[in-house]
PDB file of C-alpha atoms in Angstrom:
ATOM      1  CA  MET A   1     -22.161  -4.495 -48.447  1.00 59.00           C
ATOM      2  CA  GLN A   2     -24.067  -2.825 -45.604  1.00 67.00           C
ATOM      3  CA  GLY A   3     -26.595  -0.010 -45.357  1.00 70.00           C
ATOM      4  CA  SER A   4     -28.818   1.434 -48.062  1.00 76.00           C
ATOM      5  CA  LEU A   5     -26.048   2.400 -50.481  1.00 78.00           C
ATOM      6  CA  LYS A   6     -26.004   0.020 -53.451  1.00 81.00           C
ATOM      7  CA  ILE A   7     -22.583  -0.684 -54.964  1.00 84.00           C
ATOM      8  CA  ASN A   8     -21.960  -3.166 -57.761  1.00 87.00           C
ATOM      9  CA  PHE A   9     -19.314  -4.931 -55.683  1.00 90.00           C
ATOM     10  CA  GLN A  10     -18.930  -8.421 -57.137  1.00 92.00           C
ATOM     11  CA  GLY A  11     -15.535  -9.522 -55.909  1.00 96.00           C
ATOM     12  CA  MET A  12     -12.081  -8.573 -54.730  1.00 97.00           C
ATOM     13  CA  ALA A  13      -8.466  -9.665 -55.095  1.00 98.00           C
ATOM     14  CA  VAL A  14      -6.031  -9.318 -52.193  1.00 98.00           C
ATOM     15  CA  GLY A  15      -2.336  -9.559 -53.001  1.00 98.00           C
ATOM     16  CA  ASN A  16       0.208 -10.371 -50.275  1.00 98.00           C
ATOM     17  CA  GLY A  17      -2.169  -8.967 -47.697  1.00 97.00           C
ATOM     18  CA  LEU A  18      -1.771  -8.871 -43.931  1.00 96.00           C
ATOM     19  CA  SER A  19      -4.778 -11.083 -43.184  1.00 97.00           C
ATOM     20  CA  SER A  20      -3.760 -11.938 -39.616  1.00 97.00           C
ATOM     21  CA  SER A  21      -0.955 -10.319 -37.651  1.00 94.00           C
ATOM     22  CA  SER A  22      -0.337 -13.328 -35.410  1.00 93.00           C
ATOM     23  CA  LEU A  23      -0.358 -15.834 -38.276  1.00 96.00           C
ATOM     24  CA  ASN A  24       1.972 -13.640 -40.305  1.00 95.00           C
ATOM     25  CA  ASP A  25       4.375 -13.426 -37.366  1.00 92.00           C
ATOM     26  CA  ASN A  26       4.295 -17.132 -36.548  1.00 95.00           C
ATOM     27  CA  SER A  27       4.578 -18.327 -40.127  1.00 97.00           C
ATOM     28  CA  LEU A  28       7.517 -16.043 -40.876  1.00 97.00           C
ATOM     29  CA  VAL A  29       9.738 -17.988 -38.466  1.00 97.00           C
ATOM     30  CA  PHE A  30       8.904 -21.213 -40.327  1.00 98.00           C
ATOM     31  CA  PHE A  31       9.477 -19.446 -43.667  1.00 98.00           C
ATOM     32  CA  ALA A  32      12.862 -18.140 -42.562  1.00 98.00           C
ATOM     33  CA  TYR A  33      14.149 -21.469 -41.271  1.00 98.00           C
ATOM     34  CA  TYR A  34      13.034 -23.527 -44.253  1.00 98.00           C
ATOM     35  CA  HIS A  35      14.530 -20.954 -46.630  1.00 98.00           C
ATOM     36  CA  GLY A  36      17.886 -21.331 -44.908  1.00 98.00           C
ATOM     37  CA  LEU A  37      18.041 -17.924 -43.226  1.00 98.00           C
ATOM     38  CA  PHE A  38      19.116 -19.297 -39.852  1.00 97.00           C
ATOM     39  CA  GLY A  39      20.490 -22.588 -38.595  1.00 97.00           C
ATOM     40  CA  LYS A  40      19.470 -25.638 -36.606  1.00 97.00           C
ATOM     41  CA  GLU A  41      20.934 -24.402 -33.325  1.00 98.00           C
ATOM     42  CA  LEU A  42      18.520 -21.459 -33.174  1.00 98.00           C
ATOM     43  CA  TRP A  43      15.688 -23.630 -34.517  1.00 98.00           C
ATOM     44  CA  ASP A  44      16.224 -26.121 -31.694  1.00 97.00           C
ATOM     45  CA  ARG A  45      16.175 -23.303 -29.129  1.00 97.00           C
ATOM     46  CA  LEU A  46      12.929 -21.986 -30.611  1.00 97.00           C
ATOM     47  CA  ALA A  47      11.444 -25.470 -30.298  1.00 97.00           C
ATOM     48  CA  VAL A  48      12.219 -25.590 -26.579  1.00 97.00           C
ATOM     49  CA  ASP A  49      11.504 -21.964 -25.672  1.00 96.00           C
ATOM     50  CA  CYS A  50       8.464 -21.289 -27.894  1.00 96.00           C
ATOM     51  CA  CYS A  51       6.947 -24.645 -28.873  1.00 96.00           C
ATOM     52  CA  ASN A  52       7.015 -26.905 -25.787  1.00 93.00           C
ATOM     53  CA  GLY A  53       9.525 -29.128 -27.560  1.00 93.00           C
ATOM     54  CA  THR A  54       7.327 -29.897 -30.576  1.00 93.00           C
ATOM     55  CA  ILE A  55       7.449 -27.621 -33.597  1.00 94.00           C
ATOM     56  CA  SER A  56       4.132 -27.219 -35.398  1.00 95.00           C
ATOM     57  CA  GLN A  57       1.702 -24.486 -36.360  1.00 95.00           C
ATOM     58  CA  GLU A  58      -0.465 -25.371 -33.376  1.00 94.00           C
ATOM     59  CA  SER A  59       2.211 -25.728 -30.691  1.00 95.00           C
ATOM     60  CA  CYS A  60       4.462 -22.751 -31.500  1.00 95.00           C
ATOM     61  CA  ASN A  61       3.769 -19.207 -30.346  1.00 93.00           C
ATOM     62  CA  PHE A  62       6.356 -16.805 -31.726  1.00 93.00           C
ATOM     63  CA  SER A  63       3.926 -13.881 -31.806  1.00 86.00           C
ATOM     64  CA  GLY A  64       3.875 -11.696 -28.704  1.00 77.00           C
ATOM     65  CA  ALA A  65       6.534 -13.835 -27.059  1.00 77.00           C
ATOM     66  CA  GLY A  66       8.563 -12.862 -24.002  1.00 86.00           C
ATOM     67  CA  GLY A  67      11.389 -14.392 -21.959  1.00 93.00           C
ATOM     68  CA  ASP A  68      13.805 -16.754 -23.690  1.00 95.00           C
ATOM     69  CA  CYS A  69      11.357 -17.207 -26.560  1.00 96.00           C
ATOM     70  CA  GLY A  70      11.299 -13.463 -27.128  1.00 94.00           C
ATOM     71  CA  ASP A  71      15.098 -13.399 -27.210  1.00 95.00           C
ATOM     72  CA  ASP A  72      15.123 -16.202 -29.789  1.00 96.00           C
ATOM     73  CA  VAL A  73      12.534 -14.459 -31.944  1.00 95.00           C
ATOM     74  CA  GLU A  74      14.507 -11.231 -31.793  1.00 93.00           C
ATOM     75  CA  GLU A  75      17.494 -13.155 -33.151  1.00 95.00           C
ATOM     76  CA  VAL A  76      15.323 -14.305 -36.052  1.00 95.00           C
ATOM     77  CA  PHE A  77      14.516 -10.608 -36.667  1.00 87.00           C
ATOM     78  CA  GLN A  78      18.176  -9.907 -37.165  1.00 91.00           C
ATOM     79  CA  TYR A  79      18.557 -12.558 -39.855  1.00 93.00           C
ATOM     80  CA  VAL A  80      15.359 -11.709 -41.705  1.00 93.00           C
ATOM     81  CA  TYR A  81      15.272  -7.929 -41.518  1.00 89.00           C
ATOM     82  CA  HIS A  82      18.741  -6.681 -40.700  1.00 88.00           C
ATOM     83  CA  SER A  83      21.238  -8.833 -42.563  1.00 90.00           C
ATOM     84  CA  GLY A  84      20.953  -7.141 -45.947  1.00 92.00           C
ATOM     85  CA  LEU A  85      18.182  -9.303 -47.403  1.00 95.00           C
ATOM     86  CA  ASN A  86      15.336  -7.847 -49.434  1.00 95.00           C
ATOM     87  CA  GLU A  87      12.320  -8.449 -47.203  1.00 94.00           C
ATOM     88  CA  TYR A  88       9.903  -7.873 -50.076  1.00 96.00           C
ATOM     89  CA  ALA A  89      11.556 -10.366 -52.433  1.00 97.00           C
ATOM     90  CA  LEU A  90      14.010 -12.791 -50.868  1.00 97.00           C
ATOM     91  CA  TYR A  91      15.907 -13.581 -54.058  1.00 97.00           C
ATOM     92  CA  LEU A  92      16.185 -10.035 -55.410  1.00 95.00           C
ATOM     93  CA  ASP A  93      19.060  -7.718 -54.567  1.00 93.00           C
ATOM     94  CA  CYS A  94      18.647  -5.101 -51.861  1.00 91.00           C
ATOM     95  CA  HIS A  95      18.906  -1.578 -53.269  1.00 82.00           C
ATOM     96  CA  SER A  96      20.472   0.742 -50.718  1.00 67.00           C
ATOM     97  CA  ASN A  97      18.623   3.840 -49.564  1.00 56.00           C
ATOM     98  CA  SER A  98      21.221   6.580 -49.258  1.00 51.00           C
ATOM     99  CA  ASP A  99      18.991   8.845 -47.159  1.00 50.00           C
ATOM    100  CA  LEU A 100      18.308   6.190 -44.526  1.00 48.00           C
ATOM    101  CA  GLY A 101      20.993   5.360 -41.964  1.00 47.00           C
ATOM    102  CA  SER A 102      21.403   1.793 -40.751  1.00 46.00           C
ATOM    103  CA  ALA A 103      19.955   2.525 -37.307  1.00 46.00           C
ATOM    104  CA  ALA A 104      16.960   4.325 -38.791  1.00 50.00           C
ATOM    105  CA  ARG A 105      16.547   1.445 -41.229  1.00 48.00           C
ATOM    106  CA  TYR A 106      16.377  -0.968 -38.281  1.00 48.00           C
ATOM    107  CA  LYS A 107      13.735   1.132 -36.543  1.00 52.00           C
ATOM    108  CA  PHE A 108      11.699   1.331 -39.758  1.00 51.00           C
ATOM    109  CA  ASP A 109      11.835  -2.447 -40.130  1.00 50.00           C
ATOM    110  CA  MET A 110      10.865  -3.155 -36.546  1.00 50.00           C
ATOM    111  CA  ASN A 111       7.877  -0.818 -36.679  1.00 54.00           C
ATOM    112  CA  ASN A 112       6.460  -2.788 -39.602  1.00 52.00           C
ATOM    113  CA  VAL A 113       7.000  -6.406 -38.569  1.00 51.00           C
ATOM    114  CA  PHE A 114       5.935  -8.547 -35.637  1.00 51.00           C
ATOM    115  CA  ARG A 115       3.304  -5.950 -34.729  1.00 53.00           C
ATOM    116  CA  SER A 116       1.867  -8.053 -31.910  1.00 54.00           C
ATOM    117  CA  LEU A 117       5.019  -8.265 -29.805  1.00 53.00           C
ATOM    118  CA  LYS A 118       4.554  -7.870 -26.077  1.00 48.00           C
ATOM    119  CA  PRO A 119       5.433  -4.364 -24.852  1.00 45.00           C
ATOM    120  CA  ARG A 120       8.588  -5.536 -23.033  1.00 45.00           C
ATOM    121  CA  LEU A 121      10.129  -6.919 -26.197  1.00 48.00           C
ATOM    122  CA  ARG A 122       8.909  -4.051 -28.364  1.00 47.00           C
ATOM    123  CA  LYS A 123      10.559  -1.565 -25.997  1.00 47.00           C
ATOM    124  CA  ARG A 124      13.860  -3.426 -26.087  1.00 48.00           C
ATOM    125  CA  VAL A 125      13.766  -3.748 -29.882  1.00 45.00           C
ATOM    126  CA  PHE A 126      12.751  -0.163 -30.608  1.00 43.00           C
ATOM    127  CA  THR A 127      14.994   1.648 -28.110  1.00 43.00           C
ATOM    128  CA  GLN A 128      18.255   0.714 -29.766  1.00 41.00           C
ATOM    129  CA  LYS A 129      20.279   3.835 -30.483  1.00 35.00           C
ATOM    130  CA  VAL A 130      19.050   5.655 -33.594  1.00 38.00           C
ATOM    131  CA  THR A 131      21.711   7.904 -35.079  1.00 37.00           C
ATOM    132  CA  ALA A 132      19.995   9.201 -38.202  1.00 39.00           C
ATOM    133  CA  LYS A 133      19.312  12.919 -38.244  1.00 40.00           C
ATOM    134  CA  PRO A 134      15.706  14.135 -38.345  1.00 40.00           C
ATOM    135  CA  SER A 135      14.485  14.765 -41.863  1.00 41.00           C
ATOM    136  CA  SER A 136      12.078  17.310 -43.268  1.00 41.00           C
ATOM    137  CA  ARG A 137      10.997  14.780 -45.878  1.00 46.00           C
ATOM    138  CA  LEU A 138       7.491  13.412 -45.782  1.00 49.00           C
ATOM    139  CA  GLY A 139       8.644   9.822 -45.451  1.00 52.00           C
ATOM    140  CA  ILE A 140      11.407   7.298 -45.942  1.00 57.00           C
ATOM    141  CA  VAL A 141      11.838   4.695 -48.645  1.00 65.00           C
ATOM    142  CA  PRO A 142      10.920   1.110 -47.698  1.00 79.00           C
ATOM    143  CA  PRO A 143      14.035  -1.009 -47.213  1.00 83.00           C
ATOM    144  CA  CYS A 144      15.633  -2.377 -50.399  1.00 88.00           C
ATOM    145  CA  ILE A 145      13.070  -0.775 -52.716  1.00 85.00           C
ATOM    146  CA  ASN A 146      14.334   1.567 -55.425  1.00 84.00           C
ATOM    147  CA  SER A 147      11.600   4.170 -55.885  1.00 85.00           C
ATOM    148  CA  THR A 148      13.751   6.735 -57.691  1.00 88.00           C
ATOM    149  CA  ALA A 149      11.785   6.645 -60.953  1.00 90.00           C
ATOM    150  CA  GLN A 150       8.322   7.231 -59.508  1.00 91.00           C
ATOM    151  CA  THR A 151       9.650   9.763 -56.982  1.00 91.00           C
ATOM    152  CA  ASN A 152      11.330  11.845 -59.675  1.00 95.00           C
ATOM    153  CA  TYR A 153       8.311  11.629 -61.969  1.00 97.00           C
ATOM    154  CA  LEU A 154       5.657  12.520 -59.404  1.00 97.00           C
ATOM    155  CA  ASN A 155       7.689  15.472 -58.145  1.00 96.00           C
ATOM    156  CA  LYS A 156       8.144  17.055 -61.575  1.00 97.00           C
ATOM    157  CA  ALA A 157       6.555  20.502 -61.646  1.00 96.00           C
ATOM    158  CA  ASN A 158       4.374  19.773 -64.682  1.00 97.00           C
ATOM    159  CA  VAL A 159       3.148  16.495 -63.180  1.00 98.00           C
ATOM    160  CA  ARG A 160       2.274  18.144 -59.858  1.00 98.00           C
ATOM    161  CA  HIS A 161       0.441  20.860 -61.800  1.00 97.00           C
ATOM    162  CA  ALA A 162      -1.502  18.277 -63.830  1.00 98.00           C
ATOM    163  CA  LEU A 163      -2.467  16.505 -60.605  1.00 98.00           C
ATOM    164  CA  HIS A 164      -3.635  19.801 -59.052  1.00 98.00           C
ATOM    165  CA  ILE A 165      -1.131  19.611 -56.183  1.00 97.00           C
ATOM    166  CA  LYS A 166      -1.156  22.940 -54.367  1.00 96.00           C
ATOM    167  CA  GLU A 167       2.093  24.865 -54.179  1.00 93.00           C
ATOM    168  CA  GLY A 168       3.841  24.603 -50.844  1.00 93.00           C
ATOM    169  CA  LEU A 169       2.792  21.027 -50.141  1.00 93.00           C
ATOM    170  CA  PRO A 170       5.626  18.555 -49.414  1.00 90.00           C
ATOM    171  CA  ALA A 171       7.280  16.516 -52.118  1.00 92.00           C
ATOM    172  CA  TRP A 172       5.719  13.140 -52.876  1.00 92.00           C
ATOM    173  CA  ALA A 173       7.297  10.154 -51.111  1.00 87.00           C
ATOM    174  CA  VAL A 174       6.511   6.471 -51.467  1.00 86.00           C
ATOM    175  CA  CYS A 175       5.867   6.192 -47.703  1.00 83.00           C
ATOM    176  CA  SER A 176       4.721   8.792 -45.198  1.00 79.00           C
ATOM    177  CA  ASP A 177       5.787   8.807 -41.565  1.00 76.00           C
ATOM    178  CA  GLN A 178       3.210  11.526 -40.876  1.00 78.00           C
ATOM    179  CA  VAL A 179       0.354   9.422 -42.237  1.00 80.00           C
ATOM    180  CA  GLY A 180       1.650   6.298 -40.514  1.00 78.00           C
ATOM    181  CA  ALA A 181       1.866   8.052 -37.158  1.00 81.00           C
ATOM    182  CA  GLN A 182      -1.831   8.954 -37.368  1.00 84.00           C
ATOM    183  CA  TYR A 183      -2.971   5.493 -38.424  1.00 83.00           C
ATOM    184  CA  SER A 184      -4.456   3.240 -35.753  1.00 86.00           C
ATOM    185  CA  ARG A 185      -4.742  -0.478 -36.429  1.00 85.00           C
ATOM    186  CA  VAL A 186      -8.328  -1.510 -35.772  1.00 90.00           C
ATOM    187  CA  TYR A 187      -8.252  -5.226 -36.570  1.00 93.00           C
ATOM    188  CA  SER A 188      -5.722  -7.927 -35.736  1.00 93.00           C
ATOM    189  CA  ASP A 189      -7.209 -10.241 -38.353  1.00 96.00           C
ATOM    190  CA  MET A 190      -9.778 -10.217 -41.156  1.00 98.00           C
ATOM    191  CA  TYR A 191     -11.832 -13.321 -40.347  1.00 98.00           C
ATOM    192  CA  SER A 192     -15.114 -11.535 -39.665  1.00 96.00           C
ATOM    193  CA  GLN A 193     -14.807  -9.397 -42.801  1.00 96.00           C
ATOM    194  CA  TYR A 194     -14.192 -12.412 -45.034  1.00 97.00           C
ATOM    195  CA  HIS A 195     -17.051 -14.385 -43.491  1.00 96.00           C
ATOM    196  CA  HIS A 196     -19.385 -11.430 -43.985  1.00 94.00           C
ATOM    197  CA  LEU A 197     -18.465 -11.066 -47.656  1.00 94.00           C
ATOM    198  CA  LEU A 198     -18.739 -14.785 -48.323  1.00 95.00           C
ATOM    199  CA  LYS A 199     -22.357 -14.793 -47.115  1.00 92.00           C
ATOM    200  CA  HIS A 200     -23.201 -13.324 -50.511  1.00 85.00           C
ATOM    201  CA  SER A 201     -23.302 -16.264 -52.916  1.00 84.00           C
ATOM    202  CA  ASN A 202     -22.372 -14.178 -55.962  1.00 89.00           C
ATOM    203  CA  PHE A 203     -19.293 -12.609 -54.361  1.00 94.00           C
ATOM    204  CA  THR A 204     -15.877 -14.028 -55.278  1.00 97.00           C
ATOM    205  CA  ILE A 205     -12.499 -13.533 -53.612  1.00 98.00           C
ATOM    206  CA  LEU A 206      -8.971 -14.109 -54.871  1.00 99.00           C
ATOM    207  CA  VAL A 207      -6.177 -14.255 -52.287  1.00 99.00           C
ATOM    208  CA  TYR A 208      -2.752 -14.421 -53.906  1.00 99.00           C
ATOM    209  CA  ASN A 209       0.813 -14.329 -52.616  1.00 99.00           C
ATOM    210  CA  GLY A 210       4.183 -13.978 -54.255  1.00 99.00           C
ATOM    211  CA  ASP A 211       6.020 -16.826 -52.569  1.00 98.00           C
ATOM    212  CA  THR A 212       9.310 -14.997 -51.856  1.00 98.00           C
ATOM    213  CA  ASP A 213       7.798 -12.091 -49.888  1.00 98.00           C
ATOM    214  CA  MET A 214       8.777 -11.912 -46.210  1.00 97.00           C
ATOM    215  CA  ALA A 215       6.772  -8.801 -45.288  1.00 95.00           C
ATOM    216  CA  CYS A 216       3.461 -10.648 -45.761  1.00 97.00           C
ATOM    217  CA  ASN A 217       4.492 -14.215 -46.443  1.00 98.00           C
ATOM    218  CA  PHE A 218       2.492 -16.810 -48.357  1.00 98.00           C
ATOM    219  CA  LEU A 219       2.348 -19.315 -45.499  1.00 98.00           C
ATOM    220  CA  GLY A 220       0.597 -16.910 -43.133  1.00 98.00           C
ATOM    221  CA  ASP A 221      -2.111 -16.173 -45.689  1.00 98.00           C
ATOM    222  CA  GLU A 222      -2.463 -19.873 -46.484  1.00 98.00           C
ATOM    223  CA  TRP A 223      -2.992 -20.566 -42.783  1.00 98.00           C
ATOM    224  CA  PHE A 224      -5.510 -17.723 -42.668  1.00 98.00           C
ATOM    225  CA  VAL A 225      -7.515 -19.165 -45.562  1.00 98.00           C
ATOM    226  CA  ASP A 226      -7.438 -22.605 -43.913  1.00 98.00           C
ATOM    227  CA  GLY A 227      -8.778 -20.939 -40.763  1.00 98.00           C
ATOM    228  CA  LEU A 228     -11.878 -19.749 -42.604  1.00 98.00           C
ATOM    229  CA  LYS A 229     -13.021 -23.410 -42.568  1.00 97.00           C
ATOM    230  CA  LEU A 230     -14.403 -23.302 -46.094  1.00 97.00           C
ATOM    231  CA  LYS A 231     -15.237 -26.404 -48.124  1.00 97.00           C
ATOM    232  CA  SER A 232     -12.490 -27.323 -50.578  1.00 97.00           C
ATOM    233  CA  THR A 233     -13.725 -27.577 -54.173  1.00 96.00           C
ATOM    234  CA  LEU A 234     -10.359 -27.973 -55.936  1.00 93.00           C
ATOM    235  CA  SER A 235      -7.451 -29.513 -54.038  1.00 93.00           C
ATOM    236  CA  ARG A 236      -4.100 -27.748 -53.974  1.00 95.00           C
ATOM    237  CA  ARG A 237      -2.253 -28.196 -57.260  1.00 95.00           C
ATOM    238  CA  PRO A 238       0.080 -26.368 -59.667  1.00 96.00           C
ATOM    239  CA  TRP A 239      -1.299 -24.097 -62.367  1.00 96.00           C
ATOM    240  CA  TYR A 240       0.471 -23.173 -65.573  1.00 95.00           C
ATOM    241  CA  VAL A 241       1.159 -20.315 -67.959  1.00 95.00           C
ATOM    242  CA  GLN A 242       2.609 -21.297 -71.332  1.00 92.00           C
ATOM    243  CA  GLY A 243       3.623 -24.671 -69.960  1.00 91.00           C
ATOM    244  CA  GLN A 244       5.465 -23.314 -66.922  1.00 95.00           C
ATOM    245  CA  VAL A 245       4.354 -23.627 -63.295  1.00 96.00           C
ATOM    246  CA  ALA A 246       3.020 -20.196 -62.325  1.00 97.00           C
ATOM    247  CA  GLY A 247       2.089 -21.129 -58.775  1.00 97.00           C
ATOM    248  CA  PHE A 248      -0.055 -23.427 -56.656  1.00 97.00           C
ATOM    249  CA  VAL A 249      -3.794 -22.951 -56.349  1.00 97.00           C
ATOM    250  CA  HIS A 250      -6.444 -24.167 -53.895  1.00 97.00           C
ATOM    251  CA  GLN A 251     -10.113 -23.337 -54.439  1.00 96.00           C
ATOM    252  CA  TYR A 252     -12.880 -23.133 -51.850  1.00 97.00           C
ATOM    253  CA  GLY A 253     -16.007 -22.355 -53.841  1.00 95.00           C
ATOM    254  CA  GLN A 254     -16.209 -18.558 -53.947  1.00 96.00           C
ATOM    255  CA  LEU A 255     -12.643 -18.108 -52.670  1.00 98.00           C
ATOM    256  CA  THR A 256      -9.476 -18.953 -54.567  1.00 98.00           C
ATOM    257  CA  TYR A 257      -6.053 -18.989 -52.921  1.00 98.00           C
ATOM    258  CA  THR A 258      -2.919 -19.109 -55.056  1.00 98.00           C
ATOM    259  CA  THR A 259       0.796 -18.566 -54.826  1.00 99.00           C
ATOM    260  CA  ILE A 260       2.813 -16.910 -57.580  1.00 99.00           C
ATOM    261  CA  ARG A 261       6.074 -18.751 -58.111  1.00 98.00           C
ATOM    262  CA  GLY A 262       9.203 -16.671 -57.660  1.00 98.00           C
ATOM    263  CA  ALA A 263       7.411 -13.361 -57.105  1.00 98.00           C
ATOM    264  CA  GLY A 264       7.780 -11.080 -54.114  1.00 98.00           C
ATOM    265  CA  HIS A 265       5.472  -8.548 -52.484  1.00 97.00           C
ATOM    266  CA  MET A 266       4.643  -6.670 -55.703  1.00 95.00           C
ATOM    267  CA  VAL A 267       3.437  -9.557 -57.872  1.00 98.00           C
ATOM    268  CA  PRO A 268       2.365  -7.605 -61.001  1.00 97.00           C
ATOM    269  CA  GLN A 269       5.709  -5.785 -61.027  1.00 94.00           C
ATOM    270  CA  TRP A 270       7.924  -8.839 -60.596  1.00 95.00           C
ATOM    271  CA  ALA A 271       5.852 -11.549 -62.340  1.00 98.00           C
ATOM    272  CA  PRO A 272       3.741  -9.625 -64.881  1.00 98.00           C
ATOM    273  CA  SER A 273       2.852 -12.537 -67.177  1.00 97.00           C
ATOM    274  CA  TYR A 274       1.758 -14.760 -64.299  1.00 98.00           C
ATOM    275  CA  ALA A 275      -0.177 -11.880 -62.738  1.00 98.00           C
ATOM    276  CA  PHE A 276      -1.926 -11.121 -66.034  1.00 98.00           C
ATOM    277  CA  ALA A 277      -2.929 -14.757 -66.450  1.00 97.00           C
ATOM    278  CA  MET A 278      -4.143 -14.942 -62.844  1.00 98.00           C
ATOM    279  CA  PHE A 279      -6.367 -11.880 -63.203  1.00 98.00           C
ATOM    280  CA  GLU A 280      -7.610 -13.110 -66.577  1.00 96.00           C
ATOM    281  CA  LYS A 281      -8.749 -16.345 -64.959  1.00 96.00           C
ATOM    282  CA  PHE A 282     -10.258 -14.652 -61.902  1.00 97.00           C
ATOM    283  CA  ILE A 283     -12.150 -11.876 -63.688  1.00 96.00           C
ATOM    284  CA  HIS A 284     -13.514 -14.125 -66.437  1.00 95.00           C
ATOM    285  CA  ASN A 285     -14.101 -17.134 -64.170  1.00 93.00           C
ATOM    286  CA  LYS A 286     -11.727 -19.389 -66.077  1.00 93.00           C
ATOM    287  CA  PRO A 287     -10.419 -22.538 -64.379  1.00 92.00           C
ATOM    288  CA  PHE A 288      -6.930 -22.463 -62.908  1.00 91.00           C
ATOM    289  CA  SER A 289      -6.670 -26.141 -63.779  1.00 76.00           C
ATOM    290  CA  SER A 290      -6.087 -25.288 -67.455  1.00 67.00           C
ATOM    291  CA  SER A 291      -2.875 -23.852 -68.909  1.00 68.00           C
ATOM    292  CA  LEU A 292      -3.080 -20.393 -70.456  1.00 61.00           C
ATOM    293  CA  ASP A 293      -1.175 -19.399 -73.595  1.00 61.00           C
ATOM    294  CA  LEU A 294      -0.962 -15.619 -73.383  1.00 61.00           C
ATOM    295  CA  ARG A 295      -0.162 -15.279 -77.075  1.00 60.00           C
ATOM    296  CA  LYS A 296      -3.374 -17.039 -78.099  1.00 63.00           C
ATOM    297  CA  CYS A 297      -5.733 -15.724 -75.441  1.00 63.00           C
ATOM    298  CA  CYS A 298      -4.755 -12.135 -75.179  1.00 63.00           C
ATOM    299  CA  PHE A 299      -2.346 -10.769 -77.787  1.00 56.00           C
ATOM    300  CA  SER A 300      -3.422 -12.279 -81.107  1.00 53.00           C
TER     301      SER A 300
END
């Protein structure tokens, strides 16, 4: 959208994105409590230590917290990320990763959540004893995700040959520690990027969230969209696919925000019919206010 290069860039869809680190961190504590992941005793302590006695989006600061608040937030970590739950889809089972020890699993989790913690708390969280042996593998599997099928397929000799992978290069892995170690986070939020894109009147944006994801939860992205201060053109309401509630949508002119009911981080994988209908509406500018019968619209 800048410079002399002309690209036919008309819109974008962002699924379960990390739009704001601080909002994602803060909203996750609300998500966890209201999904029953921890009890009232801890919630009451959070209210006192992190929220000046009044719990609200505006008064609570769980992100980058220290002192007693930091201790409380760390306890929330344990429930959300280290109790055996699937952080990418709360209501799906957690597939074990046999090559990843429990201590290494904890370190992996902590390096990917609550990124804006103050250094004191980060040091205390990350310096717990890690007993897993060093691995020559390129990366480790994200917690609870079974990537056996794609790993086996992409490491087949004929597939590597077809993809022109040079001999001697490491085996493919779903995540790469080496790449991650070289990556520097430049932005803590995406407000300026969204505002820049929305200056172009013909540019449309879809922000969607599977509503059971805890890695990038729906509430944080909803708060982010609210923070853009856009004019509402369609108030928040359910939308339907074949008579069933597929999610809840709120439109702001060029930008549409929607949840996908029951889906986790990978919406097209876990809610394919709802995802198909959502993209059909977005790409062809069809209203979310109308129900979509997939059999009539797309497969007849």
